[in-house]
Coordinates of C-alpha atoms in Angstrom, one line a residue:
M1 CA 329.2 -88.2 97.6
V2 CA 332.4 -89.2 99.2
L3 CA 334.0 -85.9 98.1
L4 CA 331.1 -84.0 99.5
G5 CA 331.3 -85.9 102.7
T6 CA 335.0 -85.2 103.0
L7 CA 334.4 -81.5 102.3
F8 CA 331.7 -81.3 104.9
F9 CA 333.9 -83.0 107.4
L10 CA 336.7 -80.5 106.7
F11 CA 334.3 -77.6 106.9
L12 CA 333.0 -78.9 110.2
Q13 CA 336.5 -79.2 111.6
Y14 CA 337.3 -75.7 110.4
Q15 CA 334.2 -74.4 112.2
I16 CA 335.1 -76.2 115.4
S17 CA 338.7 -75.0 115.3
T18 CA 337.5 -71.4 114.6
L19 CA 335.1 -71.6 117.5
T20 CA 337.8 -73.0 119.7
Y21 CA 340.2 -70.2 118.7
S22 CA 337.5 -67.7 119.4
L23 CA 336.9 -69.1 122.8
V24 CA 340.6 -69.1 123.6
R25 CA 341.5 -65.7 122.2
H26 CA 338.4 -63.7 123.1
Y27 CA 336.3 -63.3 126.1
P28 CA 332.6 -63.8 125.8
P29 CA 330.5 -60.7 125.2
Y30 CA 329.5 -60.3 128.8
H31 CA 333.2 -60.1 129.8
S32 CA 334.6 -57.8 127.1
L33 CA 336.6 -54.6 126.8
Q34 CA 333.4 -52.8 126.2
T35 CA 332.0 -54.1 129.5
D36 CA 335.2 -52.9 131.2
K37 CA 334.8 -49.4 129.7
A38 CA 331.2 -49.2 130.8
A39 CA 332.2 -50.2 134.4
L40 CA 334.9 -47.5 134.5
L41 CA 332.6 -44.8 133.1
E42 CA 330.1 -45.7 135.8
F43 CA 332.9 -45.4 138.4
K44 CA 333.7 -41.9 137.0
R45 CA 330.0 -40.9 137.5
T46 CA 330.2 -41.7 141.2
I47 CA 333.2 -39.3 141.6
T48 CA 332.0 -36.0 142.9
H49 CA 335.4 -34.2 143.0
D50 CA 338.5 -34.8 140.9
P51 CA 340.9 -32.0 141.9
Y52 CA 343.7 -32.9 139.4
S53 CA 341.3 -33.8 136.5
T54 CA 342.7 -37.3 136.6
L55 CA 339.6 -38.8 134.9
A56 CA 339.3 -36.0 132.3
N57 CA 340.1 -38.4 129.4
W58 CA 337.7 -41.1 130.7
D59 CA 335.3 -40.6 127.8
E60 CA 333.3 -42.6 125.2
A61 CA 335.5 -41.2 122.5
V62 CA 338.8 -42.4 124.1
H63 CA 339.9 -46.1 123.9
V64 CA 339.6 -47.5 127.4
C65 CA 343.2 -48.7 127.3
N66 CA 344.2 -45.1 127.1
F67 CA 342.3 -43.9 130.2
T68 CA 344.6 -42.4 132.8
G69 CA 345.5 -45.0 135.4
V70 CA 344.3 -47.9 133.2
R71 CA 346.4 -50.6 131.5
C72 CA 345.3 -53.5 129.4
G73 CA 346.8 -56.8 128.6
N74 CA 349.1 -57.4 125.7
F75 CA 346.3 -58.1 123.2
Q76 CA 344.1 -55.3 124.7
H77 CA 341.2 -57.8 125.4
R78 CA 340.7 -56.8 129.0
V79 CA 341.6 -54.1 131.6
K80 CA 344.3 -55.6 133.8
W81 CA 345.4 -52.7 136.0
L82 CA 343.5 -49.8 137.5
I83 CA 346.0 -47.7 139.4
L84 CA 345.1 -44.3 140.8
E85 CA 347.5 -43.2 143.5
D86 CA 347.5 -39.8 145.3
K87 CA 344.7 -38.4 143.1
H88 CA 342.5 -37.3 146.0
L89 CA 339.3 -38.4 144.3
V90 CA 336.1 -38.0 146.2
G91 CA 333.2 -40.4 145.8
L92 CA 331.8 -43.8 146.4
L93 CA 333.7 -47.0 145.9
P94 CA 331.1 -48.7 143.7
P95 CA 330.4 -52.5 143.5
F96 CA 330.3 -52.4 139.6
L97 CA 334.1 -52.3 139.5
S98 CA 333.6 -56.0 140.0
N99 CA 332.7 -56.2 136.3
L100 CA 336.4 -55.7 135.6
T101 CA 336.9 -59.5 135.8
G102 CA 340.2 -59.5 134.0
L103 CA 341.7 -57.1 136.6
Q104 CA 345.0 -58.2 138.3
S105 CA 345.8 -55.0 140.2
L106 CA 343.3 -52.6 141.7
H107 CA 345.0 -49.6 143.5
I108 CA 343.1 -46.5 144.5
V109 CA 345.3 -45.1 147.2
N110 CA 345.2 -41.8 149.1
S111 CA 341.9 -40.5 147.9
H112 CA 338.6 -39.8 149.7
L113 CA 336.5 -42.8 148.6
Y114 CA 333.8 -43.7 151.0
G115 CA 331.4 -46.6 151.5
I116 CA 332.3 -50.2 152.1
V117 CA 334.7 -52.6 150.5
P118 CA 332.2 -54.2 148.1
P119 CA 331.5 -57.9 148.6
E120 CA 331.1 -58.1 144.9
F121 CA 334.9 -57.8 144.5
S122 CA 334.8 -61.6 144.9
S123 CA 334.2 -61.7 141.2
L124 CA 337.7 -60.5 140.5
K125 CA 339.1 -64.0 140.4
R126 CA 342.3 -62.9 138.7
L127 CA 343.1 -60.2 141.2
R128 CA 346.6 -60.4 142.7
S129 CA 346.8 -56.9 144.3
L130 CA 344.1 -54.9 146.1
Q131 CA 345.3 -51.6 147.6
L132 CA 342.7 -49.2 149.0
D133 CA 345.0 -47.4 151.5
G134 CA 344.2 -43.9 152.8
N135 CA 340.5 -43.6 152.0
N136 CA 337.4 -43.1 154.1
L137 CA 336.0 -46.7 153.8
H138 CA 334.0 -48.2 156.7
G139 CA 332.4 -51.5 157.5
S140 CA 334.2 -54.7 157.7
I141 CA 336.5 -56.6 155.4
P142 CA 334.0 -58.8 153.5
D143 CA 334.3 -62.6 153.9
S144 CA 333.9 -62.8 150.1
L145 CA 337.5 -61.6 149.6
S146 CA 338.4 -65.1 150.7
Q147 CA 337.2 -66.2 147.2
L148 CA 340.2 -64.5 145.5
P149 CA 342.6 -67.4 145.3
K150 CA 345.4 -65.5 143.5
L151 CA 345.5 -62.6 145.9
K152 CA 349.0 -61.7 147.0
T153 CA 348.8 -58.2 148.3
L154 CA 346.0 -56.7 150.5
H155 CA 346.3 -53.1 151.6
V156 CA 343.4 -51.3 153.3
S157 CA 345.4 -49.3 155.8
G158 CA 344.3 -45.8 156.9
N159 CA 340.6 -46.2 156.6
N160 CA 337.7 -46.7 159.1
I161 CA 337.4 -50.4 158.7
S162 CA 336.0 -52.2 161.8
G163 CA 334.8 -55.6 162.9
S164 CA 336.9 -58.7 163.2
L165 CA 339.1 -60.5 160.7
S166 CA 337.5 -63.5 159.0
P167 CA 339.5 -66.7 159.4
S168 CA 338.4 -67.7 155.9
L169 CA 340.5 -64.9 154.4
F170 CA 343.7 -66.7 155.6
R171 CA 342.3 -70.2 155.2
N172 CA 341.7 -69.7 151.5
C173 CA 344.0 -66.9 150.3
T174 CA 347.1 -69.0 150.8
E175 CA 349.1 -67.0 148.2
L176 CA 349.1 -63.9 150.4
E177 CA 352.5 -62.2 150.7
I178 CA 351.8 -58.7 152.0
V179 CA 348.9 -57.8 154.3
D180 CA 348.5 -54.2 155.6
L181 CA 345.4 -53.5 157.6
S182 CA 347.0 -50.9 159.9
S183 CA 345.3 -47.7 161.2
N184 CA 341.8 -48.9 161.3
F185 CA 339.4 -50.1 164.0
L186 CA 339.7 -53.8 163.6
A187 CA 339.1 -55.8 166.8
G188 CA 338.9 -59.3 168.1
N189 CA 341.7 -62.0 167.9
V190 CA 344.2 -62.4 165.1
P191 CA 342.9 -65.6 163.4
E192 CA 344.8 -68.8 164.0
Q193 CA 344.4 -69.5 160.3
I194 CA 347.0 -66.9 159.4
G195 CA 349.5 -69.7 159.6
N196 CA 348.0 -71.2 156.4
C197 CA 349.8 -68.5 154.3
P198 CA 353.4 -69.9 154.0
K199 CA 354.5 -67.1 151.7
L200 CA 353.5 -64.3 154.0
W201 CA 356.4 -61.8 154.2
S202 CA 354.8 -58.7 155.7
L203 CA 352.0 -58.4 158.2
S204 CA 351.0 -54.9 159.4
L205 CA 348.2 -54.7 161.9
Y206 CA 349.4 -51.7 163.9
N207 CA 347.0 -49.1 165.3
N208 CA 343.9 -51.2 165.7
Q209 CA 342.1 -52.8 168.6
F210 CA 343.1 -56.4 168.4
T211 CA 343.0 -58.4 171.7
G212 CA 344.0 -61.7 173.0
I213 CA 347.3 -63.5 172.4
L214 CA 349.2 -64.0 169.2
P215 CA 348.1 -67.2 167.4
R216 CA 350.5 -70.1 167.7
S217 CA 350.4 -70.7 163.9
L218 CA 352.6 -67.6 163.4
A219 CA 355.5 -70.0 164.1
N220 CA 354.7 -71.6 160.7
L221 CA 355.5 -68.4 158.8
S222 CA 359.2 -69.0 158.1
A223 CA 359.2 -66.4 155.3
L224 CA 358.1 -63.6 157.5
G225 CA 360.3 -60.5 157.1
N226 CA 358.1 -57.8 158.7
I227 CA 355.6 -57.9 161.5
D228 CA 354.1 -54.7 162.9
I229 CA 351.4 -55.1 165.5
E230 CA 352.1 -51.9 167.5
Y231 CA 349.3 -50.0 169.3
N232 CA 346.9 -52.8 170.0
Y233 CA 345.7 -54.6 173.1
L234 CA 347.5 -57.9 172.6
I235 CA 348.6 -59.7 175.8
G236 CA 350.8 -62.6 176.8
G237 CA 354.5 -63.1 176.9
L238 CA 357.0 -61.7 174.4
P239 CA 356.8 -64.1 171.4
T240 CA 360.0 -66.0 172.1
Q241 CA 358.7 -69.2 170.5
F242 CA 357.9 -67.4 167.3
V243 CA 361.0 -65.2 166.6
S244 CA 363.3 -68.2 166.7
R245 CA 361.4 -69.6 163.7
W246 CA 361.7 -66.4 161.6
P247 CA 365.2 -66.4 160.2
R248 CA 364.3 -63.9 157.5
L249 CA 362.9 -61.3 160.0
R250 CA 364.1 -57.8 159.3
F251 CA 361.5 -55.6 161.1
L252 CA 359.8 -56.6 164.4
H253 CA 357.5 -53.9 165.9
L254 CA 355.6 -54.9 169.0
S255 CA 355.4 -51.6 170.8
Y256 CA 352.5 -50.4 173.0
N257 CA 350.9 -53.8 173.6
P258 CA 350.6 -55.0 177.3
M259 CA 352.8 -58.0 176.9
M260 CA 355.3 -59.2 179.5
S261 CA 358.9 -60.5 179.6
H262 CA 359.8 -63.9 181.1
D263 CA 359.9 -64.8 184.8
N264 CA 357.0 -62.5 185.9
N265 CA 358.2 -59.6 183.8
T266 CA 361.8 -59.5 185.1
N267 CA 363.8 -61.4 182.4
L268 CA 364.6 -60.1 178.9
D269 CA 367.4 -62.6 178.2
S270 CA 365.2 -65.4 176.9
F271 CA 363.6 -63.3 174.3
F272 CA 366.8 -61.7 173.1
N273 CA 368.5 -65.1 173.0
A274 CA 365.8 -66.3 170.6
L275 CA 366.4 -63.2 168.5
G276 CA 369.9 -64.6 167.9
N277 CA 368.4 -66.6 165.0
C278 CA 367.2 -63.4 163.3
T279 CA 370.6 -62.6 161.9
I280 CA 369.4 -59.9 159.5
L281 CA 367.1 -58.1 161.9
E282 CA 367.3 -54.3 161.3
E283 CA 364.6 -52.8 163.5
L284 CA 363.4 -53.9 167.0
E285 CA 360.7 -51.9 168.6
L286 CA 359.5 -52.9 172.1
A287 CA 358.4 -49.5 173.4
G288 CA 355.6 -48.7 175.9
M289 CA 355.0 -52.3 176.9
D290 CA 356.0 -52.0 180.6
I291 CA 358.3 -54.9 180.1
G292 CA 360.9 -55.4 182.9
G293 CA 364.3 -56.9 183.3
R294 CA 367.9 -55.9 182.7
L295 CA 369.2 -55.1 179.3
P296 CA 370.5 -58.3 177.7
D297 CA 373.8 -59.3 176.2
F298 CA 373.6 -57.5 172.9
S299 CA 376.5 -59.6 171.4
K300 CA 373.9 -62.3 170.6
L301 CA 372.0 -60.0 168.2
G302 CA 372.9 -60.0 164.5
N303 CA 375.2 -57.3 163.1
K304 CA 372.5 -55.6 161.0
L305 CA 370.5 -53.9 163.7
K306 CA 369.9 -50.2 162.9
S307 CA 367.1 -49.2 165.3
L308 CA 366.5 -50.3 168.9
L309 CA 363.5 -48.7 170.6
L310 CA 363.0 -49.8 174.2
Q311 CA 361.5 -46.6 175.7
D312 CA 358.6 -46.4 178.2
N313 CA 359.3 -49.6 180.0
Q314 CA 360.5 -50.8 183.4
I315 CA 364.1 -51.8 182.3
F316 CA 366.5 -51.4 185.2
G317 CA 370.3 -51.7 185.8
S318 CA 373.0 -50.2 183.6
I319 CA 373.7 -50.2 179.9
P320 CA 375.9 -53.3 179.3
H321 CA 379.3 -53.1 177.7
S322 CA 378.1 -55.4 174.9
I323 CA 376.2 -52.4 173.5
A324 CA 379.5 -51.8 171.6
N325 CA 378.7 -54.9 169.5
L326 CA 375.8 -53.1 167.8
S327 CA 378.1 -51.6 165.2
T328 CA 375.4 -50.7 162.7
L329 CA 373.1 -49.0 165.1
W330 CA 371.5 -45.7 164.0
T331 CA 368.9 -45.1 166.7
L332 CA 369.0 -46.2 170.4
N333 CA 366.0 -45.1 172.5
L334 CA 366.0 -46.0 176.2
T335 CA 363.9 -43.1 177.4
S336 CA 361.6 -43.4 180.5
N337 CA 363.1 -46.5 182.1
L338 CA 364.8 -47.2 185.4
L339 CA 368.4 -47.2 184.1
N340 CA 371.3 -46.1 186.2
G341 CA 375.1 -46.5 186.4
T342 CA 377.7 -45.2 184.0
I343 CA 377.5 -45.1 180.2
P344 CA 379.9 -47.8 179.0
P345 CA 383.0 -46.5 177.1
G346 CA 382.3 -48.9 174.3
I347 CA 379.3 -46.8 173.2
S348 CA 381.9 -44.6 171.3
R349 CA 382.4 -47.5 169.0
L350 CA 378.9 -47.1 167.6
S351 CA 380.3 -45.1 164.7
K352 CA 377.0 -44.9 162.9
L353 CA 374.9 -43.8 165.9
E354 CA 372.8 -40.8 164.9
Q355 CA 370.1 -40.7 167.7
L356 CA 370.6 -41.4 171.4
F357 CA 367.7 -41.0 173.8
L358 CA 368.5 -41.6 177.5
S359 CA 366.1 -39.1 179.1
H360 CA 363.8 -39.8 182.2
N361 CA 366.1 -42.4 183.8
L362 CA 368.0 -42.5 187.1
H363 CA 371.5 -41.7 186.0
K364 CA 373.5 -39.9 188.7
T365 CA 377.0 -39.9 187.3
A366 CA 379.1 -37.1 185.8
F367 CA 378.3 -36.0 182.3
P368 CA 379.3 -39.0 180.1
Q369 CA 382.1 -37.4 178.2
V370 CA 382.5 -40.6 176.1
L371 CA 379.4 -39.5 174.2
C372 CA 381.4 -36.6 172.7
E373 CA 383.2 -39.2 170.7
C374 CA 380.0 -40.3 168.9
L375 CA 380.7 -37.9 166.0
H376 CA 377.7 -38.8 163.9
L377 CA 375.2 -37.9 166.6
G378 CA 372.4 -35.7 165.3
L379 CA 370.2 -36.0 168.4
L380 CA 371.4 -36.4 172.0
D381 CA 368.8 -36.4 174.8
L382 CA 370.1 -36.8 178.4
S383 CA 367.3 -34.7 180.0
H384 CA 365.5 -35.5 183.2
N385 CA 368.3 -37.4 184.9
E386 CA 370.8 -36.4 187.6
F387 CA 373.9 -36.0 185.5
S388 CA 376.3 -33.7 187.2
G389 CA 379.5 -31.8 186.7
E390 CA 380.5 -29.6 183.7
I391 CA 379.4 -29.9 180.1
P392 CA 382.8 -30.9 178.5
K393 CA 384.3 -28.6 175.9
S394 CA 384.5 -31.6 173.6
I395 CA 380.7 -31.3 173.1
G396 CA 381.8 -29.0 170.3
N397 CA 383.1 -32.0 168.4
L398 CA 379.5 -33.1 167.7
T399 CA 379.2 -30.8 164.8
Q400 CA 376.3 -32.8 163.2
L401 CA 374.0 -32.2 166.2
N402 CA 370.5 -31.0 165.3
Y403 CA 369.0 -31.5 168.7
L404 CA 370.7 -31.3 172.1
F405 CA 368.6 -31.8 175.3
L406 CA 370.6 -31.6 178.6
N407 CA 367.8 -30.0 180.6
N408 CA 366.6 -31.0 184.0
N409 CA 369.9 -32.3 185.4
L410 CA 372.4 -31.1 188.0
L411 CA 375.0 -29.8 185.5
S412 CA 377.2 -27.0 186.7
G413 CA 380.0 -24.8 185.4
K414 CA 379.9 -22.6 182.4
V415 CA 378.1 -23.1 179.1
P416 CA 381.0 -24.2 176.9
S417 CA 381.8 -21.7 174.1
T418 CA 382.6 -24.7 171.9
L419 CA 378.9 -25.2 171.4
G420 CA 379.2 -22.5 168.8
R421 CA 380.8 -25.1 166.5
C422 CA 377.5 -27.0 166.4
T423 CA 376.2 -24.8 163.7
N424 CA 373.5 -27.3 162.6
L425 CA 371.5 -27.1 165.9
N426 CA 367.8 -26.7 165.6
K427 CA 367.0 -27.1 169.3
L428 CA 369.2 -26.4 172.3
D429 CA 367.9 -26.9 175.8
L430 CA 370.1 -26.5 178.8
S431 CA 367.4 -25.3 181.2
Y432 CA 366.9 -26.4 184.8
N433 CA 370.5 -27.0 185.7
R434 CA 373.1 -25.1 187.8
L435 CA 375.0 -23.5 185.1
T436 CA 377.0 -20.3 185.9
G437 CA 379.0 -17.6 184.2
S438 CA 377.9 -15.6 181.2
V439 CA 376.1 -16.6 178.1
P440 CA 379.0 -17.2 175.6
P441 CA 378.8 -14.9 172.6
E442 CA 380.0 -17.8 170.5
L443 CA 376.4 -19.1 170.6
S444 CA 375.7 -16.5 167.9
G445 CA 377.3 -19.1 165.6
L446 CA 374.2 -21.2 166.0
H447 CA 372.4 -19.1 163.4
E448 CA 370.7 -22.2 162.1
I449 CA 368.6 -22.6 165.3
R450 CA 365.1 -22.6 164.0
I451 CA 363.1 -24.0 166.8
F452 CA 364.3 -22.9 170.2
I453 CA 367.1 -22.0 172.5
N454 CA 366.4 -22.5 176.2
L455 CA 368.9 -21.5 178.9
S456 CA 366.3 -20.8 181.6
H457 CA 366.4 -21.7 185.3
N458 CA 370.1 -21.6 185.7
R459 CA 372.5 -19.3 187.5
L460 CA 373.8 -17.4 184.5
E461 CA 374.9 -13.9 184.9
G462 CA 376.4 -11.0 183.0
A463 CA 374.9 -8.9 180.2
L464 CA 372.4 -10.3 177.8
P465 CA 374.7 -10.8 174.8
I466 CA 373.9 -8.7 171.8
E467 CA 375.1 -11.6 169.7
L468 CA 371.8 -13.4 170.3
S469 CA 370.3 -10.9 167.7
K470 CA 372.0 -13.0 165.0
L471 CA 369.6 -15.8 165.7
E472 CA 367.2 -14.5 163.1
N473 CA 365.7 -17.9 162.5
V474 CA 364.9 -18.9 166.1
Q475 CA 361.2 -19.3 166.9
E476 CA 361.5 -19.5 170.7
M477 CA 364.2 -17.9 173.0
D478 CA 364.0 -18.5 176.7
L479 CA 366.6 -17.1 179.1
S480 CA 364.3 -16.6 182.1
S481 CA 365.1 -17.2 185.7
N482 CA 368.8 -16.4 185.7
Y483 CA 370.8 -13.4 187.0
L484 CA 371.3 -11.6 183.7
T485 CA 371.9 -7.9 183.7
G486 CA 372.2 -5.0 181.3
T487 CA 369.6 -3.9 178.8
I488 CA 367.5 -5.6 176.1
F489 CA 369.5 -4.7 173.0
P490 CA 367.6 -2.8 170.2
Q491 CA 369.0 -5.4 167.7
I492 CA 366.5 -7.9 169.0
G493 CA 364.3 -6.7 166.2
S494 CA 366.5 -8.8 163.9
C495 CA 365.0 -12.0 165.4
I496 CA 362.2 -11.8 162.9
A497 CA 361.1 -15.4 163.2
A498 CA 360.6 -15.3 167.0
S499 CA 357.2 -16.3 168.2
K500 CA 358.1 -16.5 171.9
I501 CA 360.6 -14.5 173.9
D502 CA 361.0 -15.0 177.6
F503 CA 363.5 -12.9 179.6
S504 CA 361.5 -12.9 182.8
N505 CA 362.9 -13.2 186.3
N506 CA 366.3 -11.6 185.7
L507 CA 368.0 -8.3 186.6
L508 CA 367.5 -6.5 183.3
Q509 CA 367.4 -2.7 183.4
G510 CA 366.8 0.2 181.0
E511 CA 364.0 0.7 178.5
L512 CA 362.3 -1.7 176.2
P513 CA 363.5 -1.0 172.6
E514 CA 361.0 0.7 170.3
N515 CA 361.7 -1.7 167.4
L516 CA 360.0 -4.6 169.3
G517 CA 357.1 -3.9 166.9
D518 CA 359.3 -5.3 164.1
L519 CA 358.8 -8.8 165.5
K520 CA 355.7 -9.5 163.4
N521 CA 355.6 -13.2 164.3
L522 CA 355.7 -12.6 168.1
E523 CA 352.9 -14.4 170.0
S524 CA 354.3 -14.3 173.5
F525 CA 356.6 -11.7 175.2
D526 CA 357.5 -12.0 178.9
V527 CA 359.9 -9.6 180.6
S528 CA 358.3 -9.7 184.0
R529 CA 360.2 -9.5 187.3
N530 CA 363.1 -7.4 186.1
Q531 CA 364.1 -3.8 186.7
L532 CA 363.0 -2.3 183.4
S533 CA 361.9 1.3 183.3
G534 CA 360.7 4.0 180.9
L535 CA 357.7 4.0 178.5
I536 CA 356.0 0.9 177.1
P537 CA 356.7 0.9 173.4
A538 CA 353.6 1.8 171.4
T539 CA 354.9 -0.3 168.6
L540 CA 353.8 -3.5 170.5
S541 CA 350.3 -2.7 169.3
K542 CA 351.4 -3.3 165.7
I543 CA 352.1 -7.0 166.4
D544 CA 348.9 -8.7 165.2
K545 CA 349.9 -12.1 166.4
L546 CA 350.7 -11.1 170.0
T547 CA 348.4 -13.0 172.4
F548 CA 350.5 -13.0 175.6
L549 CA 352.3 -10.0 177.0
N550 CA 353.7 -9.9 180.6
L551 CA 355.4 -6.6 181.7
S552 CA 354.6 -7.0 185.4
F553 CA 356.9 -6.3 188.3
N554 CA 358.9 -3.6 186.5
N555 CA 358.9 0.2 186.6
L556 CA 357.4 0.7 183.2
E557 CA 354.9 3.4 182.4
G558 CA 352.8 4.7 179.6
R559 CA 349.9 3.5 177.5
I560 CA 349.1 -0.2 177.7
P561 CA 349.1 -1.8 174.2
S562 CA 345.9 -3.5 173.0
G563 CA 347.7 -6.5 171.5
G564 CA 346.3 -9.1 169.0
D565 CA 342.8 -9.3 167.9
T566 CA 341.6 -12.4 169.9
G567 CA 342.6 -14.2 173.1
F568 CA 345.0 -11.5 174.2
T569 CA 346.4 -11.9 177.7
L570 CA 348.1 -8.9 179.3
V571 CA 349.9 -8.8 182.6
C572 CA 351.1 -5.4 183.7
S573 CA 350.4 -5.1 187.4

């Protein structure tokens, strides 16, 4: 009996240990791999279009862990990852994905899923990353997501999500590190409870409809490295009290919110002084806020800044000499402000500067020759000021220029032939100035121009240079409103990419070349107000895309072409 009792006791222990092992090593039947497979097959049935056949192997005959986009855990007991990115699936985001209770990552990005974010996703207790960017989801962000205690990443940008943000999301999901709710229709205040997420590194709320002031609890987020709240309706002063508490901040984007600078919108110094604590700041965007004041002492900023966007504001005064301290700067945009004065010589020390925007300001000095020493410039925009004097020959030193905008100034003298060295130009605009002399044939070296060349509304004279025919990639060519003479060269037919040609308001003579019909991409052709004569080329009727043709105020004769199929405008009187 004793032996039997001992054996029974041992057997009972074995049964208990086996049951315990089973409970530890295996999920109960209602949370099994088979349940996961059933949920995924149900999801497939809701998909109405699968352009890349991504879900082709989602089948009963295939092991679920081998489904495309699916990964299981080490022991293949549960589905842990469902990742379908850029698959352009069309269908409903179904609630029964919540049966994948072992899921840690759910990413269905850049598809066309519709419906709401299912409240049932609160069952995904192990979920660490939820990414549903770039779909057609609507409704609100369900309160039930606050029941996901392990959630670290939440991305639902680029949908049609509306409503307000639930405070409980930030009150309970304290592990959050990355939140991207951008490009939706979210409204209301940013919850004060956001300060309960001490690990939050990135907060992207841009392009929504948030209102009110920024919550004070943002000051608690000492780990914050990126905050983007552009294109909302947030008010109040620039967040001076916050930025000084964000030593790890790298990206600060506040643009297009109606905030104000200090001292009744006249003082930028306080905010920029606070930024002195952000020693690794790389991008600062304060555009379109109507903030006022003088540009601050830039020497107090860290030496990591790459992009400084201050356009569309009310910043006045001159650019300070301390701009030279921003030695790592790539992009400086000061467009549409009230700036005047000279450009400081120290700007030439910005050896990495690639984009400089100074248009639509009040500069009234001579052309700032110092800019010709910024040899890495790919874009230079000085348009819509009152810069005067000649364009220096040293402009040809900027051989990396892709875009040069000097239009709408008071520039005089000749177009420098050295511009021909800037062989990477895509856009060249010298229009609305007082430039004289001939069009330099060296401009034919700009054969990479693909967008436009605009020399209109100047005082240029001499023959229309035949060398322009070498610009076979140019889409728009505008030399109107000058004093150009001679004929329109037959070689113009080589400009096969041209969609717009405007030689109007000049002194051109002779006949229109017959090979104009070779310009198959031509949509607009204007040679009005010249002294052209002879027959109108019949080949113009062969240009299917031609929708605007102005031959008026010349001495042309012959049959009027019919032009393109729809929307054709013809001016011949």
